[in-house]
Amino acid sequence: MIILGIDPGLEKIGYGVIDRQGSKLQVVDFGLILTPRIALPDRIRLIHEETIKIIDERKPDAIATERLLFTVNKTTAMDVAKALGGVLLAASFRGVPWCEYSPPEVKQSVVGNGNADKKQVQFMVARLLSLRESPKPDDVADALAIAITHAFRSRIVI
């Protein structure tokens, strides 16, 4: 099962692609989708187009994103939600199933503790994917953690 994990954002969208074969996880690809400071509709179009490219190249069986939980900056939350819309539109166009996980669900799945800090999550991402070090920046490590969460929680066996 190929899983595309995405850490939503507006300027930087982390993505990570993993392959689950039984209980074994292997990293396939990871990186960032970067958008310049241009009009919001154009940024969302870029996010959509780049997500389509990743889907077409990596052919994921599922896409997982982090559920947006913002309590302080509502303006930022709205812009990130709009950017996530570009990702979801790409998933819909390509017919790839989507689901989302809350930050505590991701931490619980990857570390075993829903209150784990970022360093613990990054350490376990590297460990679970047999990487020498945690991928940088944080957005990429978070995207891989989201993909790992889906691999652990998914009932689909391919």
mmCIF file of C-alpha atoms in Angstrom:
data_model
loop_
_atom_site.group_PDB
_atom_site.id
_atom_site.type_symbol
_atom_site.label_atom_id
_atom_site.label_comp_id
_atom_site.label_asym_id
_atom_site.label_seq_id
_atom_site.Cartn_x
_atom_site.Cartn_y
_atom_site.Cartn_z
ATOM 1 C CA MET A 1 0.000 0.000 0.000
ATOM 2 C CA ILE A 2 1.425 3.374 -1.041
ATOM 3 C CA ILE A 3 0.409 6.200 1.310
ATOM 4 C CA LEU A 4 0.857 9.926 0.715
ATOM 5 C CA GLY A 5 0.970 11.893 3.961
ATOM 6 C CA ILE A 6 0.540 15.654 3.788
ATOM 7 C CA ASP A 7 1.172 18.277 6.459
ATOM 8 C CA PRO A 8 -1.039 21.150 5.277
ATOM 9 C CA GLY A 9 0.228 24.692 5.098
ATOM 10 C CA LEU A 10 0.120 27.726 2.858
ATOM 11 C CA GLU A 11 3.786 28.580 2.288
ATOM 12 C CA LYS A 12 5.219 25.117 2.986
ATOM 13 C CA ILE A 13 3.327 21.883 2.547
ATOM 14 C CA GLY A 14 5.254 18.852 3.718
ATOM 15 C CA TYR A 15 4.659 15.569 1.931
ATOM 16 C CA GLY A 16 5.877 12.064 2.524
ATOM 17 C CA VAL A 17 5.226 8.882 0.581
ATOM 18 C CA ILE A 18 5.678 5.503 2.215
ATOM 19 C CA ASP A 19 5.114 1.929 1.120
ATOM 20 C CA ARG A 20 3.572 -0.533 3.559
ATOM 21 C CA GLN A 21 4.213 -4.181 2.793
ATOM 22 C CA GLY A 22 2.595 -6.153 5.588
ATOM 23 C CA SER A 23 4.112 -4.711 8.761
ATOM 24 C CA LYS A 24 7.185 -3.285 6.999
ATOM 25 C CA LEU A 25 7.347 0.429 6.193
ATOM 26 C CA GLN A 26 9.659 1.941 3.615
ATOM 27 C CA VAL A 27 10.085 5.565 2.602
ATOM 28 C CA VAL A 28 9.495 6.216 -1.094
ATOM 29 C CA ASP A 29 9.754 9.993 -1.356
ATOM 30 C CA PHE A 30 9.410 13.158 0.689
ATOM 31 C CA GLY A 31 9.769 16.886 0.260
ATOM 32 C CA LEU A 32 8.086 20.266 0.308
ATOM 33 C CA ILE A 33 5.622 22.043 -1.886
ATOM 34 C CA LEU A 34 6.596 25.714 -1.649
ATOM 35 C CA THR A 35 4.396 28.611 -2.698
ATOM 36 C CA PRO A 36 5.618 32.158 -3.255
ATOM 37 C CA ARG A 37 3.833 35.113 -1.716
ATOM 38 C CA ILE A 38 1.336 35.635 -4.507
ATOM 39 C CA ALA A 39 -2.435 35.961 -4.600
ATOM 40 C CA LEU A 40 -4.180 33.290 -2.533
ATOM 41 C CA PRO A 41 -6.083 31.731 -5.462
ATOM 42 C CA ASP A 42 -2.790 31.326 -7.344
ATOM 43 C CA ARG A 43 -1.139 29.721 -4.329
ATOM 44 C CA ILE A 44 -3.985 27.246 -4.004
ATOM 45 C CA ARG A 45 -3.728 26.460 -7.726
ATOM 46 C CA LEU A 46 -0.004 25.760 -7.301
ATOM 47 C CA ILE A 47 -0.670 23.491 -4.322
ATOM 48 C CA HIS A 48 -3.302 21.643 -6.331
ATOM 49 C CA GLU A 49 -1.034 21.258 -9.379
ATOM 50 C CA GLU A 50 1.947 20.064 -7.333
ATOM 51 C CA THR A 51 -0.233 17.588 -5.438
ATOM 52 C CA ILE A 52 -1.555 16.230 -8.758
ATOM 53 C CA LYS A 53 2.063 15.759 -9.926
ATOM 54 C CA ILE A 54 2.951 13.813 -6.772
ATOM 55 C CA ILE A 55 -0.173 11.659 -7.087
ATOM 56 C CA ASP A 56 0.501 10.951 -10.767
ATOM 57 C CA GLU A 57 4.144 10.089 -10.104
ATOM 58 C CA ARG A 58 3.779 8.029 -6.911
ATOM 59 C CA LYS A 59 0.279 6.569 -7.445
ATOM 60 C CA PRO A 60 -0.780 6.424 -3.780
ATOM 61 C CA ASP A 61 -3.550 4.103 -2.647
ATOM 62 C CA ALA A 62 -4.515 6.633 0.041
ATOM 63 C CA ILE A 63 -3.860 10.208 1.103
ATOM 64 C CA ALA A 64 -3.795 11.222 4.761
ATOM 65 C CA THR A 65 -3.573 14.735 6.138
ATOM 66 C CA GLU A 66 -3.381 16.246 9.574
ATOM 67 C CA ARG A 67 -6.666 17.587 10.907
ATOM 68 C CA LEU A 68 -6.407 21.332 11.340
ATOM 69 C CA LEU A 69 -6.690 22.420 14.958
ATOM 70 C CA PHE A 70 -6.204 26.145 15.472
ATOM 71 C CA THR A 71 -7.309 27.987 18.553
ATOM 72 C CA VAL A 72 -5.266 31.203 18.433
ATOM 73 C CA ASN A 73 -4.821 32.587 14.914
ATOM 74 C CA LYS A 74 -8.104 32.097 13.064
ATOM 75 C CA THR A 75 -6.886 33.977 9.956
ATOM 76 C CA THR A 76 -3.976 31.573 9.511
ATOM 77 C CA ALA A 77 -6.330 28.653 10.098
ATOM 78 C CA MET A 78 -8.638 29.807 7.330
ATOM 79 C CA ASP A 79 -5.786 30.202 4.824
ATOM 80 C CA VAL A 80 -4.370 26.769 5.669
ATOM 81 C CA ALA A 81 -7.863 25.292 5.324
ATOM 82 C CA LYS A 82 -8.139 26.878 1.882
ATOM 83 C CA ALA A 83 -4.758 25.392 0.929
ATOM 84 C CA LEU A 84 -5.930 21.991 2.161
ATOM 85 C CA GLY A 85 -8.840 22.379 -0.246
ATOM 86 C CA GLY A 86 -6.337 22.333 -3.126
ATOM 87 C CA VAL A 87 -4.949 19.023 -1.840
ATOM 88 C CA LEU A 88 -8.416 17.506 -1.407
ATOM 89 C CA LEU A 89 -9.422 18.601 -4.892
ATOM 90 C CA ALA A 90 -6.360 16.800 -6.290
ATOM 91 C CA ALA A 91 -7.284 13.653 -4.349
ATOM 92 C CA SER A 92 -10.827 13.851 -5.703
ATOM 93 C CA PHE A 93 -9.699 14.409 -9.305
ATOM 94 C CA ARG A 94 -7.484 11.327 -9.106
ATOM 95 C CA GLY A 95 -9.959 9.211 -7.142
ATOM 96 C CA VAL A 96 -7.594 8.619 -4.228
ATOM 97 C CA PRO A 97 -9.293 7.973 -0.856
ATOM 98 C CA TRP A 98 -8.528 10.569 1.826
ATOM 99 C CA CYS A 99 -8.636 10.618 5.589
ATOM 100 C CA GLU A 100 -7.333 12.866 8.334
ATOM 101 C CA TYR A 101 -5.847 12.398 11.776
ATOM 102 C CA SER A 102 -5.610 14.817 14.676
ATOM 103 C CA PRO A 103 -2.157 15.752 16.005
ATOM 104 C CA PRO A 104 -2.694 13.628 19.168
ATOM 105 C CA GLU A 105 -3.687 10.633 17.006
ATOM 106 C CA VAL A 106 -0.482 11.010 14.985
ATOM 107 C CA LYS A 107 1.648 11.278 18.124
ATOM 108 C CA GLN A 108 -0.094 8.277 19.700
ATOM 109 C CA SER A 109 0.409 6.158 16.578
ATOM 110 C CA VAL A 110 4.047 7.062 15.991
ATOM 111 C CA VAL A 111 5.369 7.475 19.537
ATOM 112 C CA GLY A 112 2.770 5.728 21.696
ATOM 113 C CA ASN A 113 2.005 8.957 23.551
ATOM 114 C CA GLY A 114 -0.588 11.476 22.350
ATOM 115 C CA ASN A 115 1.281 14.259 24.166
ATOM 116 C CA ALA A 116 4.714 13.527 22.650
ATOM 117 C CA ASP A 117 6.849 16.478 21.592
ATOM 118 C CA LYS A 118 8.149 17.132 18.075
ATOM 119 C CA LYS A 119 11.595 15.706 18.771
ATOM 120 C CA GLN A 120 10.113 12.405 19.925
ATOM 121 C CA VAL A 121 7.936 12.198 16.799
ATOM 122 C CA GLN A 122 10.895 13.025 14.542
ATOM 123 C CA PHE A 123 13.065 10.412 16.246
ATOM 124 C CA MET A 124 10.426 7.711 15.812
ATOM 125 C CA VAL A 125 9.770 8.660 12.170
ATOM 126 C CA ALA A 126 13.454 8.124 11.429
ATOM 127 C CA ARG A 127 13.472 4.893 13.411
ATOM 128 C CA LEU A 128 10.309 3.427 11.887
ATOM 129 C CA LEU A 129 11.471 4.239 8.351
ATOM 130 C CA SER A 130 15.089 3.146 8.941
ATOM 131 C CA LEU A 131 16.453 6.609 8.173
ATOM 132 C CA ARG A 132 19.804 7.792 9.531
ATOM 133 C CA GLU A 133 18.267 11.053 10.677
ATOM 134 C CA SER A 134 14.905 12.734 10.800
ATOM 135 C CA PRO A 135 13.893 14.430 7.539
ATOM 136 C CA LYS A 136 14.040 18.206 7.572
ATOM 137 C CA PRO A 137 12.236 20.554 7.847
ATOM 138 C CA ASP A 138 9.596 19.673 10.457
ATOM 139 C CA ASP A 139 6.837 19.822 7.840
ATOM 140 C CA VAL A 140 8.365 16.832 6.023
ATOM 141 C CA ALA A 141 8.837 14.775 9.200
ATOM 142 C CA ASP A 142 5.231 15.580 10.148
ATOM 143 C CA ALA A 143 3.975 14.444 6.724
ATOM 144 C CA LEU A 144 5.820 11.147 7.080
ATOM 145 C CA ALA A 145 4.368 10.740 10.591
ATOM 146 C CA ILE A 146 0.885 11.243 9.138
ATOM 147 C CA ALA A 147 1.566 8.594 6.473
ATOM 148 C CA ILE A 148 2.866 6.201 9.141
ATOM 149 C CA THR A 149 -0.267 6.823 11.195
ATOM 150 C CA HIS A 150 -2.432 5.836 8.257
ATOM 151 C CA ALA A 151 -0.315 2.733 7.661
ATOM 152 C CA PHE A 152 -0.849 1.676 11.278
ATOM 153 C CA ARG A 153 -4.534 2.540 11.439
ATOM 154 C CA SER A 154 -5.696 1.547 7.971
ATOM 155 C CA ARG A 155 -7.618 -1.669 7.527
ATOM 156 C CA ILE A 156 -6.931 -1.818 3.786
ATOM 157 C CA VAL A 157 -4.514 -4.589 2.879
ATOM 158 C CA ILE A 158 -2.962 -4.452 -0.570
#
